[in-house]
Coordinates of C-alpha atoms and ligand atoms in Angstrom, one line a residue:
X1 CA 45.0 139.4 77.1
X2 CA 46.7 142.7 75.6
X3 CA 46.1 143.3 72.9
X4 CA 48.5 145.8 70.4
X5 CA 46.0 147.5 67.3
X6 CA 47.0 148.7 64.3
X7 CA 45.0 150.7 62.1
X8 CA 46.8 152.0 58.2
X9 CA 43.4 152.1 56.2
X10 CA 43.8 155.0 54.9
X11 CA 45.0 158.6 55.7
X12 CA 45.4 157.7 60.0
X13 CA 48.1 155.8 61.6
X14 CA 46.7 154.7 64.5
X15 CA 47.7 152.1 67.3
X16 CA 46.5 151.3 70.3
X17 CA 46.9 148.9 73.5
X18 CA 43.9 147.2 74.5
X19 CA 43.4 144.8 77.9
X20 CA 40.6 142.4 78.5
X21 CA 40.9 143.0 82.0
X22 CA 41.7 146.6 82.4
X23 CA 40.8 148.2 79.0
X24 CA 42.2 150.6 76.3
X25 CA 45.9 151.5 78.2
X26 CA 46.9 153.3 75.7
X27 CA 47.0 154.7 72.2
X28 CA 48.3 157.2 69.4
X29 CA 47.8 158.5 66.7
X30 CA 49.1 160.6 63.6
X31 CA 46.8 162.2 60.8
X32 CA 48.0 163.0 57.6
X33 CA 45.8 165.5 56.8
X34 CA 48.4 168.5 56.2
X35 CA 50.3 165.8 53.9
X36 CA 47.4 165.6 52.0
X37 CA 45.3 168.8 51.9
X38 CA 47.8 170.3 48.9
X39 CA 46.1 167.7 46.9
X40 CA 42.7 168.5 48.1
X41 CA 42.3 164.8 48.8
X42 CA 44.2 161.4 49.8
X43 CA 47.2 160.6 47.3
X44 CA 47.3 157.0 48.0
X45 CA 51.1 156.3 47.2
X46 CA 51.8 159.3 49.9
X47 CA 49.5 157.7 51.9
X48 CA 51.7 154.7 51.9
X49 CA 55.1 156.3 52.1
X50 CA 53.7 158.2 55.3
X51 CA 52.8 155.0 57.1
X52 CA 56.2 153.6 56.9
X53 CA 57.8 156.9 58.3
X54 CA 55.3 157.1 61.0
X55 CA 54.4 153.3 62.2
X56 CA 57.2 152.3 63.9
X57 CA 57.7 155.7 65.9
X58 CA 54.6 155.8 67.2
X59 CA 54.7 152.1 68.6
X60 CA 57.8 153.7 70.3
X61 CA 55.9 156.3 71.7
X62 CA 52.8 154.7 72.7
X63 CA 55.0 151.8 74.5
X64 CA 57.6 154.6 76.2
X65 CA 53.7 156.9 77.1
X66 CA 51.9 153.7 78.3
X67 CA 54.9 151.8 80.2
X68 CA 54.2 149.0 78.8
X69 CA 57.2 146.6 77.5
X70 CA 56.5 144.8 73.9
X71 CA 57.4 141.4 75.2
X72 CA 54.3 142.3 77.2
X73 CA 51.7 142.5 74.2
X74 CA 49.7 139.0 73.8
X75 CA 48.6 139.1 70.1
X76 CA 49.0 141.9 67.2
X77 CA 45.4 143.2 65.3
X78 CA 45.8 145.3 62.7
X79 CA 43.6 146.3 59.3
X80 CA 43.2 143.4 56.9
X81 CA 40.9 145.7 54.9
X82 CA 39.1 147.2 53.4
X83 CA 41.0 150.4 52.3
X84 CA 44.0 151.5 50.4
X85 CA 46.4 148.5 49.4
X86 CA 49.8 150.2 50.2
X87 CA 48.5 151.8 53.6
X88 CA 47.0 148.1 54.5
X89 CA 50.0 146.4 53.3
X90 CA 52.2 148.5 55.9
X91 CA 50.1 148.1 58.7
X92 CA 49.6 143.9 57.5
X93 CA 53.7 143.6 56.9
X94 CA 54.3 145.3 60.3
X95 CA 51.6 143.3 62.3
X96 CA 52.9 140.3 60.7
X97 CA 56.7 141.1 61.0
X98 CA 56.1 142.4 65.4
X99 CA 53.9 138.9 65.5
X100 CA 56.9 136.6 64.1
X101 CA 59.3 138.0 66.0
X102 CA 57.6 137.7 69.5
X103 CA 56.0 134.7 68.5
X104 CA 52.4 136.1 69.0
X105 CA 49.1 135.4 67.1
X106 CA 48.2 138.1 64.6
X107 CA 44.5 138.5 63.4
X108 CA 43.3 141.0 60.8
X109 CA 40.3 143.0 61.2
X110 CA 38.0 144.6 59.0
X111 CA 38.2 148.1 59.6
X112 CA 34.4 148.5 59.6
X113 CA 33.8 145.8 62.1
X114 CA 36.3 148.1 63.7
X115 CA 34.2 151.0 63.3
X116 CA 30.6 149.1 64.4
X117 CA 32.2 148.3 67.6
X118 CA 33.9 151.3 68.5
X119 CA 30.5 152.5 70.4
X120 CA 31.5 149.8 72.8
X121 CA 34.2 151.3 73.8
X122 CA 32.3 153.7 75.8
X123 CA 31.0 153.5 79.5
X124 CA 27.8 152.2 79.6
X125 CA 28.7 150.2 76.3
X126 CA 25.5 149.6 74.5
X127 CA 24.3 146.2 74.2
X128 CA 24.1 143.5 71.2
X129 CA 21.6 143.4 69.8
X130 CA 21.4 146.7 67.9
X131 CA 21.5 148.4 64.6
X132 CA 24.3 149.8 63.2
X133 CA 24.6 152.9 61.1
X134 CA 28.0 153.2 59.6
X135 CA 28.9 156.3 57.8
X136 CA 32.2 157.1 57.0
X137 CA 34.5 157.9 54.4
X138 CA 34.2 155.1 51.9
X139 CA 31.2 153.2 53.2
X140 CA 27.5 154.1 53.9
X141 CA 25.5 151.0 55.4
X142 CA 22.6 149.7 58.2
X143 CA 23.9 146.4 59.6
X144 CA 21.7 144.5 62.0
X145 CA 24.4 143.0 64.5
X146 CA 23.0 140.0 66.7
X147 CA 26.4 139.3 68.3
X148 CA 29.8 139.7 67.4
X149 CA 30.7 138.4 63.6
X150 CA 26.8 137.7 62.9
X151 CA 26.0 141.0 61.2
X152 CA 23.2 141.1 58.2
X153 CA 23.4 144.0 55.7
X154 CA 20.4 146.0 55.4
X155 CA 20.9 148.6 53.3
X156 CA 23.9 150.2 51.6
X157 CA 24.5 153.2 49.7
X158 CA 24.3 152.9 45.8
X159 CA 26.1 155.4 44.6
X160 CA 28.7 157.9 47.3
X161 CA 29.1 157.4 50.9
X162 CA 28.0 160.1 53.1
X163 CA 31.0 161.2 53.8
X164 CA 32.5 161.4 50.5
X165 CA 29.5 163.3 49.8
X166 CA 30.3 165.6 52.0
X167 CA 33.9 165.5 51.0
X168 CA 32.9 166.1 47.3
X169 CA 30.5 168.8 48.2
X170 CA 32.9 170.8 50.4
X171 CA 35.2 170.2 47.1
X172 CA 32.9 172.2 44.6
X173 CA 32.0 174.8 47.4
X174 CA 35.7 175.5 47.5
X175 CA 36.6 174.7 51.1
X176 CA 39.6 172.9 52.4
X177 CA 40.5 169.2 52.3
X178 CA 39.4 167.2 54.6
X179 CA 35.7 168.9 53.6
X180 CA 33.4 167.0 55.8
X181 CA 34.3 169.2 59.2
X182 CA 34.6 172.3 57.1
X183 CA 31.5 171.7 55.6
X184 CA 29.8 170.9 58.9
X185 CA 32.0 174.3 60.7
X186 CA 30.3 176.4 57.7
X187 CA 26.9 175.1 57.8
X188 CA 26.5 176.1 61.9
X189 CA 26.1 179.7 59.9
X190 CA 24.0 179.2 57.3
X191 CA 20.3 178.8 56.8
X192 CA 19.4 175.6 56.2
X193 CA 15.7 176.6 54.7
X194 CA 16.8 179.4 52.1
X195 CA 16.8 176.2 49.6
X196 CA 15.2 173.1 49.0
X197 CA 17.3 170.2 48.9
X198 CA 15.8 166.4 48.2
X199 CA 15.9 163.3 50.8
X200 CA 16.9 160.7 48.7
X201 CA 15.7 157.9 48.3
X202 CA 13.0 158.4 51.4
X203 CA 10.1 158.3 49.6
X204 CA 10.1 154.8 48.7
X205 CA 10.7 151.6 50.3
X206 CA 13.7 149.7 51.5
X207 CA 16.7 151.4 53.2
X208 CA 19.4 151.9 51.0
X209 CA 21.2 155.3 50.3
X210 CA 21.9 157.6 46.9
X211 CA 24.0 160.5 47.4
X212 CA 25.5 161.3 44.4
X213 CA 22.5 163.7 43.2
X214 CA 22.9 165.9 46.2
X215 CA 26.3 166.5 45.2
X216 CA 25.1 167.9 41.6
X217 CA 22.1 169.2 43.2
X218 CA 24.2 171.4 45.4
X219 CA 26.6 172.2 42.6
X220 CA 24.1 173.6 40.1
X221 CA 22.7 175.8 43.6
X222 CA 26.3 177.4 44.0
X223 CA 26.7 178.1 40.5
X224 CA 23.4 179.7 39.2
X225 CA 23.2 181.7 42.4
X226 CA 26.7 183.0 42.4
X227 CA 27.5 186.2 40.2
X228 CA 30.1 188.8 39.6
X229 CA 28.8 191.4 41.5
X230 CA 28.3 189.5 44.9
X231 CA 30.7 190.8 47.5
X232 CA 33.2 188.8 49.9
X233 CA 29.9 188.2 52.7
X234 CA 27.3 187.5 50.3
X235 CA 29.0 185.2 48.9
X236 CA 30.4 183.9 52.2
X237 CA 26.8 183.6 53.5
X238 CA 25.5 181.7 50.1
X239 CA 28.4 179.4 50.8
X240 CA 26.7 178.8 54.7
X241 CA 23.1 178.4 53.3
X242 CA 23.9 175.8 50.8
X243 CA 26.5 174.0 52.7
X244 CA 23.6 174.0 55.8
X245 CA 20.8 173.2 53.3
X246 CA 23.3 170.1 52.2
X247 CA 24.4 169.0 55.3
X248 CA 20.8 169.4 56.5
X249 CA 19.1 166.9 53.7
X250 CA 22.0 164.0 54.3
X251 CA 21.1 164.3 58.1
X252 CA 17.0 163.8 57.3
X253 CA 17.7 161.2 54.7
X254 CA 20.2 159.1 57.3
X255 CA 17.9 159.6 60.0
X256 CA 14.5 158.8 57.9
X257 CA 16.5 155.6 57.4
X258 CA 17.6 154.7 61.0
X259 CA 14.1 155.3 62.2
X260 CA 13.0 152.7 59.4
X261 CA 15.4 150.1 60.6
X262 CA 14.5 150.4 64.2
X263 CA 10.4 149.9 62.9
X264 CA 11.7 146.9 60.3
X265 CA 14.2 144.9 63.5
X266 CA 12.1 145.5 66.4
X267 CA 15.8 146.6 68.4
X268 CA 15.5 149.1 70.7
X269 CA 19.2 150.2 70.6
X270 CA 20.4 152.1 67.6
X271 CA 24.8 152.7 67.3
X272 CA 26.1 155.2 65.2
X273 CA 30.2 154.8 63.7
X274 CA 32.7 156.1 61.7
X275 CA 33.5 159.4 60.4
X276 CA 30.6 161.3 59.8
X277 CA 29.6 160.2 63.2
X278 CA 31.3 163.1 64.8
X279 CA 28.9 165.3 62.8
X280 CA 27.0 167.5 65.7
X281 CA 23.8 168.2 63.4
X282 CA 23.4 164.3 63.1
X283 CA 24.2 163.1 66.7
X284 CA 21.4 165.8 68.3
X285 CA 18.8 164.6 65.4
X286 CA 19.2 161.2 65.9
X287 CA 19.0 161.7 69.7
X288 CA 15.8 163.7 69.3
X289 CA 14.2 161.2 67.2
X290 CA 15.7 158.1 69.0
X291 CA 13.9 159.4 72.3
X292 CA 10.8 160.6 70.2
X293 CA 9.9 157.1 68.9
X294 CA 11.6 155.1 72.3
X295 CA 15.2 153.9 70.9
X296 CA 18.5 154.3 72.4
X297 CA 21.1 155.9 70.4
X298 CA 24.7 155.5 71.0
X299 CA 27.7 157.1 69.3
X300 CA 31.6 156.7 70.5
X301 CA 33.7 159.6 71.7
X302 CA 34.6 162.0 68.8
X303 CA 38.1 160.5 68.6
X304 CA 36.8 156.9 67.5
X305 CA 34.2 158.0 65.4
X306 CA 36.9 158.7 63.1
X307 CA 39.7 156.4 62.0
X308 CA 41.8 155.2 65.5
X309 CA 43.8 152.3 66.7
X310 CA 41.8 151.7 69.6
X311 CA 38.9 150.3 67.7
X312 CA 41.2 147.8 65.9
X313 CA 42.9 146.9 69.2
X314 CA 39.3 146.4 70.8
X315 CA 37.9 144.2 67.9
X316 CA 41.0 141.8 68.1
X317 CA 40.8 141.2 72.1
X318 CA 37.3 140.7 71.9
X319 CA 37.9 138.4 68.2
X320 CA 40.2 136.7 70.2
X321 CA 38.3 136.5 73.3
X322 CA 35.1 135.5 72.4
X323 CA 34.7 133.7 68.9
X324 CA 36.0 130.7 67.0
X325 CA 38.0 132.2 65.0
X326 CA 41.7 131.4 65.2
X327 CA 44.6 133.8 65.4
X328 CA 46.9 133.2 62.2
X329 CA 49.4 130.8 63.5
X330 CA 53.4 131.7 63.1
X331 CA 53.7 129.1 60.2
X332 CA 50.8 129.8 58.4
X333 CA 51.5 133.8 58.3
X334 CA 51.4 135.6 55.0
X335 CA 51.2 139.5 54.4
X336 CA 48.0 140.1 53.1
X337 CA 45.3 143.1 52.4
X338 CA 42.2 143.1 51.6
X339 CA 41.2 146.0 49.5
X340 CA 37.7 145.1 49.1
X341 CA 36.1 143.3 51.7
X342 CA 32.3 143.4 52.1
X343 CA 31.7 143.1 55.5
X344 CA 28.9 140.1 55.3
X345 CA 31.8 138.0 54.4
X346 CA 32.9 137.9 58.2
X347 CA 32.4 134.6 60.5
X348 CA 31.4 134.6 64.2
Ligands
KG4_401 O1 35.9 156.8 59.3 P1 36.7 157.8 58.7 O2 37.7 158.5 59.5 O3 37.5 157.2 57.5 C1 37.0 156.2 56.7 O4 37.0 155.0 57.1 O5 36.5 156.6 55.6 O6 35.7 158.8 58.0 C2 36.2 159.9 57.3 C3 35.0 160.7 56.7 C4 35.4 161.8 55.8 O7 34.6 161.7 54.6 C5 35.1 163.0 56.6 O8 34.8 164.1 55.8 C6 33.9 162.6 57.4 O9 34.2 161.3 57.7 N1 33.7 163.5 58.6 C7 32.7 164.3 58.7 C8 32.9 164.9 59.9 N2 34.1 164.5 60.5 C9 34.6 163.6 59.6 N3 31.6 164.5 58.0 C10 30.7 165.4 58.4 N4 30.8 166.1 59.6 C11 31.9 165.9 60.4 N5 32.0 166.6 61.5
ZN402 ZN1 37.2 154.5 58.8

């Protein structure tokens, strides 16, 4: 079955062909980054508009790159939710509008089922069961997945996600939108020990997150150690310490967590998704602790740690492979988003 992904969430139009039998045969992908990094975050109407311009092209392109003719494509996935309404609502009309007209089935994926399974992608593909840590953008959570769809939530964040902490922090430290990789680029020269930073939330039980008082943590560091007479490096290098010190303490704290989860499930194999996945500092920690305390830890490329159209392509072919659910028929079709979506609500 090939599948055709489409991924609009947010600030990434992604698409991507996806094969049962011979794999991902294609994808691509446009970032809006420089659309949005004026604003020093995502303007969600621009977000929108951008989708529409971009969408259609790229199916071009990927179809012209891959060789493969759209009459070709077997069923249409794209982003039901959750995410921005506008940007889903373009990927959902598309989706529904390329499904109608070839007569295909269409299903909509959550984008951080997307995200859980994109480690699968990868060659040797971690096997189910394992525990999830998803860390991206809008969402910070530890899902227990026993097989496709049955996924148990065991701890969430209360407050930011990680990466929006990271986001915000980069923010007040004055570095570029998007601020997680800048953040991450600064901290490599900065020493993480000139300050103390919290764990949040490690010292008692359970394993949800809080990362909202990192964020004000780090902003009262930056401004009662910056001062008028500090030149261009020193402040430069204060900018590297915090930044490492932060980056440093979400890293422990997410990490503290996982190990947790593995001690509370019993599972042996541990995947780590979404954005802040692609963060080096956390990937070599959690590998050092994962073969420390005898757990496997798996991540996905770079590329599909962050939004793609590969990991909505995958997670419709194996949807529509493998579970009960049914493809949205032609005559039941309707254009549809889900904004909020909490991922528990999903069936086998
Ligand atoms: O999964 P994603 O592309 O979009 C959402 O679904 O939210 O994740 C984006 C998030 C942003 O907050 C971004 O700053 C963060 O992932 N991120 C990083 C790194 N690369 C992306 N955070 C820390 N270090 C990185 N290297
Ligand atoms: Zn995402």
């Amino acid at each position: 079955m090939l599948v055709l992904g489409i991924e609009t969430s947010c600030d990434e139009t992604g698409l991507a062909l996806y094969d049962s039998e011979q794999g991902l045969l294609g994808e691509a992908l446009y970032s809006q980054i420089e659309l949005h990094a004026e604003y020093g975050g995502v303007v969600p109407e621009l977000a929108s508009r951008d989708h529409v311009r971009k969408l259609l092209p790229l199916l071009q392109q990927l179809l012209t790159d891959s060789k493969v003719k759209l009459s070709a494509v077997d069923a249409i996935a794209y982003t039901r939710g959750p995410g921005l309404v506008g940007a889903l609502l373009v990927g959902s009309a598309t989706a529904q509008a390329l499904a109608l007209a070839l007569q295909r089935p269409s299903i909509g994926i959550h984008h951080m089922e997307g995200h859980l399974l994109a480690p699968l992608l990868e060659d040797p593909a971690p096997q189910m069961p394992f525990v999830a840590l998803l860390v991206s953008g809008g969402h910070t959570m530890l899902v227990q997945v026993q097989g496709l769809g049955h996924y148990q939530l065991l701890g969430e964040t209360q407050d930011d996600a990680a990466g929006e902490a990271f986001d915000k922090t980069a923010k007040l430290l004055g570095l570029n939108y998007p601020g997680g990789p800048e953040l991450a680029r600064l901290a490599s020269s900065g020493v993480a020990g000139r300050f103390s930073f919290p764990r949040p939330m490690t010292n008692r039980p359970g394993l949800d997150f809080s990362f909202s008082g990192l964020k004000t943590h780090t902003r009262l560091l930056w401004q009662r150690h910056q001062d008028a007479t500090m030149d261009a490096a020193a402040k430069l290098q204060l900018q590297a310490d915090i930044a490492a010190g932060f980056q440093l303490a979400v890293v422990d704290t997410l990490t503290i967590k996982c190990r947790r989860a593995m001690q509370q499930t019993q599972l042996q194999q541990l995947v780590v998704s979404g954005g802040v996945a692609a963060n080096q500092a956390l990937r070599s920690k959690l590998q050092q602790v994962g073969s420390k305390h005898g757990f496997k830890v798996s991540f996905p490329r770079l590329a599909y740690c962050t939004d793609n159209g590969a990991m909505i392509a995958y997670a419709g072919c194996l949807r529509l492979t493998q579970s009960h659910l049914q493809a949205a028929a032609p005559a039941m079709r309707t254009i549809d988003a889900r904004p909020r979506w909490p991922l528990q609500e999903l069936e086998p």
